[in-house]
Amino acid sequence: MTAEGPINALCLGRDVLVDLADKWVQLMLVSLREGGAQRYSKLQRSLGGISRMMLSRTLRTMERDRVLRSVDPRPTPPLVLYSLTEPGGELAEETRRQGPCAPGPRSGPPLVQGARAAYDRRQDTDQET
């Protein structure tokens, strides 16, 4: 039996799934979707906690197909803006729909927080015995 879907190394969408496993990719998609085109410094502030090195690395990775880097050389310093490409916009929308704050009867932080609280109670009980 052959694995199907992203588990299969030959799956064309596997790299998209791997990229989405990176928290900075997801947060950057959301930031660019909600804030539109942004300069490097504004993007860094909007992501809160990302280092300059990680921001640069993530942008380089995403420039292949999800983020457009445009440069206007006329001003000094040049104006560099980052925005979503069409595939990036579609992925950002899907990320928003599937995210922890998406509307729905069984999604979002309350369900996760409840599961974590139940786990913590079980762990506390196990340690007492």
Short mmCIF file of N, CA and C in Angstrom, two decimals, residues 2-110:
data_model
loop_
_atom_site.label_atom_id
_atom_site.label_comp_id
_atom_site.label_asym_id
_atom_site.label_seq_id
_atom_site.Cartn_x
_atom_site.Cartn_y
_atom_site.Cartn_z
N THR A 2 0.59 2.19 -0.84
CA THR A 2 1.37 3.41 -0.97
C THR A 2 0.69 4.54 -0.20
N ALA A 3 1.50 5.32 0.49
CA ALA A 3 0.96 6.46 1.24
C ALA A 3 0.41 7.49 0.26
N GLU A 4 -0.70 8.08 0.63
CA GLU A 4 -1.31 9.10 -0.21
C GLU A 4 -1.26 10.44 0.51
N GLY A 5 -1.45 11.49 -0.24
CA GLY A 5 -1.47 12.82 0.34
C GLY A 5 -0.08 13.28 0.72
N PRO A 6 -0.01 14.24 1.65
CA PRO A 6 1.28 14.86 1.98
C PRO A 6 2.28 13.91 2.66
N ILE A 7 1.82 12.76 3.14
CA ILE A 7 2.75 11.81 3.73
C ILE A 7 3.66 11.24 2.64
N ASN A 8 3.15 11.12 1.44
CA ASN A 8 3.93 10.63 0.31
C ASN A 8 4.97 11.68 -0.09
N ALA A 9 6.23 11.29 -0.13
CA ALA A 9 7.31 12.22 -0.47
C ALA A 9 7.15 12.81 -1.87
N LEU A 10 6.37 12.16 -2.73
CA LEU A 10 6.18 12.65 -4.10
C LEU A 10 5.00 13.61 -4.23
N CYS A 11 4.27 13.82 -3.15
CA CYS A 11 3.12 14.72 -3.17
C CYS A 11 3.58 16.15 -3.46
N LEU A 12 2.99 16.76 -4.49
CA LEU A 12 3.40 18.11 -4.89
C LEU A 12 3.06 19.17 -3.84
N GLY A 13 2.08 18.93 -3.01
CA GLY A 13 1.68 19.90 -2.00
C GLY A 13 2.40 19.73 -0.67
N ARG A 14 3.27 18.75 -0.58
CA ARG A 14 3.94 18.47 0.68
C ARG A 14 4.76 19.66 1.19
N ASP A 15 5.46 20.34 0.29
CA ASP A 15 6.28 21.47 0.72
C ASP A 15 5.43 22.60 1.29
N VAL A 16 4.20 22.76 0.79
CA VAL A 16 3.30 23.78 1.33
C VAL A 16 2.96 23.43 2.77
N LEU A 17 2.66 22.18 3.02
CA LEU A 17 2.33 21.74 4.38
C LEU A 17 3.53 21.94 5.30
N VAL A 18 4.71 21.61 4.83
CA VAL A 18 5.93 21.79 5.63
C VAL A 18 6.13 23.27 5.95
N ASP A 19 5.95 24.13 4.95
CA ASP A 19 6.10 25.57 5.19
C ASP A 19 5.08 26.05 6.23
N LEU A 20 3.86 25.56 6.15
CA LEU A 20 2.82 26.01 7.08
C LEU A 20 3.06 25.53 8.50
N ALA A 21 3.92 24.54 8.67
CA ALA A 21 4.25 24.08 10.01
C ALA A 21 5.11 25.12 10.74
N ASP A 22 5.67 26.06 10.02
CA ASP A 22 6.50 27.12 10.59
C ASP A 22 5.59 28.23 11.12
N LYS A 23 5.68 28.51 12.42
CA LYS A 23 4.79 29.53 13.00
C LYS A 23 4.98 30.90 12.37
N TRP A 24 6.23 31.25 11.99
CA TRP A 24 6.46 32.57 11.43
C TRP A 24 5.82 32.71 10.06
N VAL A 25 5.80 31.64 9.29
CA VAL A 25 5.15 31.68 7.98
C VAL A 25 3.67 31.99 8.17
N GLN A 26 3.03 31.28 9.07
CA GLN A 26 1.60 31.50 9.28
C GLN A 26 1.32 32.91 9.78
N LEU A 27 2.10 33.37 10.74
CA LEU A 27 1.89 34.71 11.27
C LEU A 27 2.16 35.79 10.22
N MET A 28 3.17 35.56 9.37
CA MET A 28 3.47 36.52 8.32
C MET A 28 2.34 36.57 7.29
N LEU A 29 1.80 35.42 6.95
CA LEU A 29 0.67 35.39 6.02
C LEU A 29 -0.50 36.21 6.57
N VAL A 30 -0.79 36.03 7.85
CA VAL A 30 -1.90 36.76 8.47
C VAL A 30 -1.59 38.26 8.50
N SER A 31 -0.37 38.61 8.88
CA SER A 31 -0.01 40.03 8.96
C SER A 31 -0.12 40.72 7.60
N LEU A 32 0.39 40.07 6.56
CA LEU A 32 0.32 40.67 5.22
C LEU A 32 -1.10 40.68 4.68
N ARG A 33 -1.88 39.69 5.05
CA ARG A 33 -3.28 39.66 4.60
C ARG A 33 -4.05 40.81 5.25
N GLU A 34 -3.85 41.00 6.55
CA GLU A 34 -4.61 42.01 7.27
C GLU A 34 -4.04 43.42 7.10
N GLY A 35 -2.71 43.53 6.99
CA GLY A 35 -2.09 44.85 6.94
C GLY A 35 -1.69 45.31 5.56
N GLY A 36 -1.85 44.44 4.54
CA GLY A 36 -1.44 44.81 3.20
C GLY A 36 0.07 44.90 3.07
N ALA A 37 0.54 45.54 2.02
CA ALA A 37 1.98 45.67 1.76
C ALA A 37 2.64 46.39 2.93
N GLN A 38 3.80 45.86 3.34
CA GLN A 38 4.49 46.42 4.51
C GLN A 38 5.99 46.50 4.29
N ARG A 39 6.59 47.49 4.92
CA ARG A 39 8.05 47.58 4.96
C ARG A 39 8.56 46.55 5.94
N TYR A 40 9.84 46.24 5.84
CA TYR A 40 10.49 45.24 6.68
C TYR A 40 10.26 45.53 8.17
N SER A 41 10.51 46.77 8.58
CA SER A 41 10.41 47.11 10.01
C SER A 41 8.98 47.01 10.52
N LYS A 42 8.01 47.40 9.71
CA LYS A 42 6.62 47.30 10.13
C LYS A 42 6.21 45.82 10.25
N LEU A 43 6.66 45.03 9.31
CA LEU A 43 6.37 43.60 9.34
C LEU A 43 6.98 42.96 10.59
N GLN A 44 8.20 43.35 10.92
CA GLN A 44 8.85 42.81 12.12
C GLN A 44 8.07 43.20 13.37
N ARG A 45 7.63 44.45 13.46
CA ARG A 45 6.83 44.88 14.63
C ARG A 45 5.52 44.13 14.70
N SER A 46 4.89 43.91 13.55
CA SER A 46 3.57 43.26 13.55
C SER A 46 3.68 41.80 14.00
N LEU A 47 4.84 41.17 13.78
CA LEU A 47 5.01 39.76 14.15
C LEU A 47 5.42 39.60 15.61
N GLY A 48 5.91 40.63 16.22
CA GLY A 48 6.23 40.61 17.64
C GLY A 48 7.04 39.41 18.10
N GLY A 49 8.32 39.59 18.29
CA GLY A 49 9.16 38.53 18.82
C GLY A 49 10.04 37.84 17.79
N ILE A 50 9.87 38.15 16.53
CA ILE A 50 10.71 37.53 15.50
C ILE A 50 12.03 38.30 15.41
N SER A 51 13.12 37.57 15.33
CA SER A 51 14.43 38.21 15.18
C SER A 51 14.60 38.68 13.74
N ARG A 52 15.53 39.59 13.53
CA ARG A 52 15.80 40.08 12.17
C ARG A 52 16.29 38.94 11.28
N MET A 53 17.13 38.07 11.85
CA MET A 53 17.64 36.93 11.08
C MET A 53 16.50 36.00 10.65
N MET A 54 15.60 35.69 11.58
CA MET A 54 14.48 34.79 11.25
C MET A 54 13.52 35.45 10.27
N LEU A 55 13.29 36.75 10.43
CA LEU A 55 12.41 37.46 9.49
C LEU A 55 13.01 37.42 8.08
N SER A 56 14.30 37.69 7.97
CA SER A 56 14.96 37.65 6.65
C SER A 56 14.89 36.25 6.05
N ARG A 57 15.16 35.25 6.85
CA ARG A 57 15.13 33.86 6.37
C ARG A 57 13.72 33.48 5.91
N THR A 58 12.72 33.84 6.70
CA THR A 58 11.34 33.50 6.35
C THR A 58 10.90 34.23 5.09
N LEU A 59 11.25 35.50 4.96
CA LEU A 59 10.91 36.24 3.76
C LEU A 59 11.55 35.63 2.52
N ARG A 60 12.82 35.25 2.62
CA ARG A 60 13.50 34.63 1.46
C ARG A 60 12.79 33.34 1.06
N THR A 61 12.42 32.54 2.03
CA THR A 61 11.71 31.29 1.74
C THR A 61 10.37 31.58 1.06
N MET A 62 9.67 32.57 1.55
CA MET A 62 8.33 32.86 1.04
C MET A 62 8.33 33.62 -0.28
N GLU A 63 9.44 34.26 -0.62
CA GLU A 63 9.51 35.02 -1.87
C GLU A 63 9.40 34.11 -3.09
N ARG A 64 9.66 32.85 -2.94
CA ARG A 64 9.57 31.94 -4.09
C ARG A 64 8.16 31.89 -4.66
N ASP A 65 7.14 31.95 -3.80
CA ASP A 65 5.79 31.78 -4.34
C ASP A 65 4.68 32.48 -3.54
N ARG A 66 5.00 33.02 -2.38
CA ARG A 66 3.92 33.57 -1.55
C ARG A 66 4.03 35.05 -1.26
N VAL A 67 5.24 35.58 -1.30
CA VAL A 67 5.45 36.99 -0.96
C VAL A 67 6.18 37.68 -2.11
N LEU A 68 5.70 38.85 -2.46
CA LEU A 68 6.32 39.66 -3.50
C LEU A 68 7.14 40.76 -2.84
N ARG A 69 8.39 40.88 -3.23
CA ARG A 69 9.26 41.94 -2.74
C ARG A 69 9.39 42.95 -3.86
N SER A 70 8.91 44.15 -3.61
CA SER A 70 9.01 45.21 -4.63
C SER A 70 9.91 46.32 -4.11
N VAL A 71 10.72 46.86 -5.02
CA VAL A 71 11.69 47.90 -4.65
C VAL A 71 11.47 49.13 -5.53
N ASP A 72 11.29 50.27 -4.87
CA ASP A 72 11.27 51.55 -5.58
C ASP A 72 12.59 52.24 -5.25
N PRO A 73 13.54 52.29 -6.22
CA PRO A 73 14.87 52.81 -5.93
C PRO A 73 14.96 54.34 -5.85
N ARG A 74 13.89 55.03 -6.21
CA ARG A 74 13.95 56.49 -6.27
C ARG A 74 14.18 57.15 -4.91
N PRO A 75 13.43 56.77 -3.88
CA PRO A 75 13.71 57.44 -2.59
C PRO A 75 15.03 56.94 -1.99
N THR A 76 15.56 57.72 -1.05
CA THR A 76 16.76 57.30 -0.34
C THR A 76 16.41 57.19 1.13
N PRO A 77 16.51 56.05 1.74
CA PRO A 77 16.87 54.76 1.16
C PRO A 77 15.74 54.23 0.28
N PRO A 78 16.03 53.25 -0.57
CA PRO A 78 14.99 52.70 -1.44
C PRO A 78 13.80 52.16 -0.63
N LEU A 79 12.64 52.28 -1.20
CA LEU A 79 11.42 51.80 -0.55
C LEU A 79 11.21 50.33 -0.94
N VAL A 80 11.30 49.45 0.03
CA VAL A 80 11.11 48.01 -0.19
C VAL A 80 9.82 47.61 0.52
N LEU A 81 8.91 47.02 -0.23
CA LEU A 81 7.64 46.58 0.33
C LEU A 81 7.46 45.09 0.10
N TYR A 82 6.82 44.44 1.06
CA TYR A 82 6.49 43.02 0.95
C TYR A 82 4.97 42.90 0.93
N SER A 83 4.46 42.11 0.01
CA SER A 83 3.02 41.89 -0.10
C SER A 83 2.79 40.44 -0.53
N LEU A 84 1.55 40.01 -0.46
CA LEU A 84 1.21 38.63 -0.82
C LEU A 84 1.03 38.49 -2.33
N THR A 85 1.50 37.39 -2.86
CA THR A 85 1.20 37.03 -4.24
C THR A 85 -0.20 36.42 -4.24
N GLU A 86 -0.72 36.09 -5.41
CA GLU A 86 -2.04 35.46 -5.46
C GLU A 86 -2.06 34.13 -4.69
N PRO A 87 -1.08 33.22 -4.91
CA PRO A 87 -1.09 32.00 -4.11
C PRO A 87 -0.90 32.28 -2.61
N GLY A 88 -0.12 33.30 -2.29
CA GLY A 88 0.07 33.67 -0.89
C GLY A 88 -1.23 34.16 -0.27
N GLY A 89 -1.99 34.94 -1.03
CA GLY A 89 -3.28 35.42 -0.53
C GLY A 89 -4.27 34.29 -0.30
N GLU A 90 -4.27 33.32 -1.22
CA GLU A 90 -5.16 32.17 -1.04
C GLU A 90 -4.76 31.36 0.19
N LEU A 91 -3.47 31.17 0.37
CA LEU A 91 -2.98 30.43 1.52
C LEU A 91 -3.26 31.19 2.82
N ALA A 92 -3.12 32.50 2.79
CA ALA A 92 -3.41 33.32 3.98
C ALA A 92 -4.88 33.21 4.35
N GLU A 93 -5.75 33.19 3.35
CA GLU A 93 -7.19 33.05 3.63
C GLU A 93 -7.49 31.69 4.23
N GLU A 94 -6.88 30.66 3.68
CA GLU A 94 -7.08 29.31 4.21
C GLU A 94 -6.53 29.21 5.64
N THR A 95 -5.39 29.81 5.88
CA THR A 95 -4.81 29.82 7.23
C THR A 95 -5.76 30.52 8.19
N ARG A 96 -6.34 31.63 7.76
CA ARG A 96 -7.30 32.34 8.62
C ARG A 96 -8.51 31.48 8.93
N ARG A 97 -9.03 30.79 7.91
CA ARG A 97 -10.21 29.95 8.12
C ARG A 97 -9.93 28.77 9.05
N GLN A 98 -8.71 28.24 9.00
CA GLN A 98 -8.37 27.06 9.80
C GLN A 98 -7.73 27.41 11.13
N GLY A 99 -7.44 28.68 11.34
CA GLY A 99 -6.71 29.11 12.53
C GLY A 99 -7.48 28.94 13.82
N PRO A 100 -6.78 29.11 14.93
CA PRO A 100 -7.39 28.90 16.24
C PRO A 100 -8.47 29.91 16.60
N CYS A 101 -8.53 31.02 15.88
CA CYS A 101 -9.56 32.02 16.18
C CYS A 101 -10.69 31.99 15.16
N ALA A 102 -10.70 30.96 14.30
CA ALA A 102 -11.76 30.85 13.30
C ALA A 102 -13.09 30.57 13.98
N PRO A 103 -14.19 31.13 13.44
CA PRO A 103 -15.48 30.86 14.04
C PRO A 103 -15.90 29.42 13.82
N GLY A 104 -16.68 28.92 14.71
CA GLY A 104 -17.17 27.56 14.57
C GLY A 104 -17.50 26.97 15.93
N PRO A 105 -18.41 26.01 15.96
CA PRO A 105 -18.86 25.49 17.24
C PRO A 105 -17.81 24.69 18.00
N ARG A 106 -16.81 24.09 17.30
CA ARG A 106 -15.85 23.24 18.01
C ARG A 106 -14.41 23.67 17.74
N SER A 107 -14.23 24.92 17.37
CA SER A 107 -12.87 25.35 17.08
C SER A 107 -12.47 26.47 18.03
N GLY A 108 -11.24 26.81 17.99
CA GLY A 108 -10.78 27.98 18.70
C GLY A 108 -10.20 27.69 20.06
N PRO A 109 -9.70 28.75 20.68
CA PRO A 109 -9.03 28.63 21.96
C PRO A 109 -9.83 27.98 23.08
N PRO A 110 -11.13 28.20 23.22
CA PRO A 110 -11.83 27.55 24.34
C PRO A 110 -11.71 26.02 24.32
#
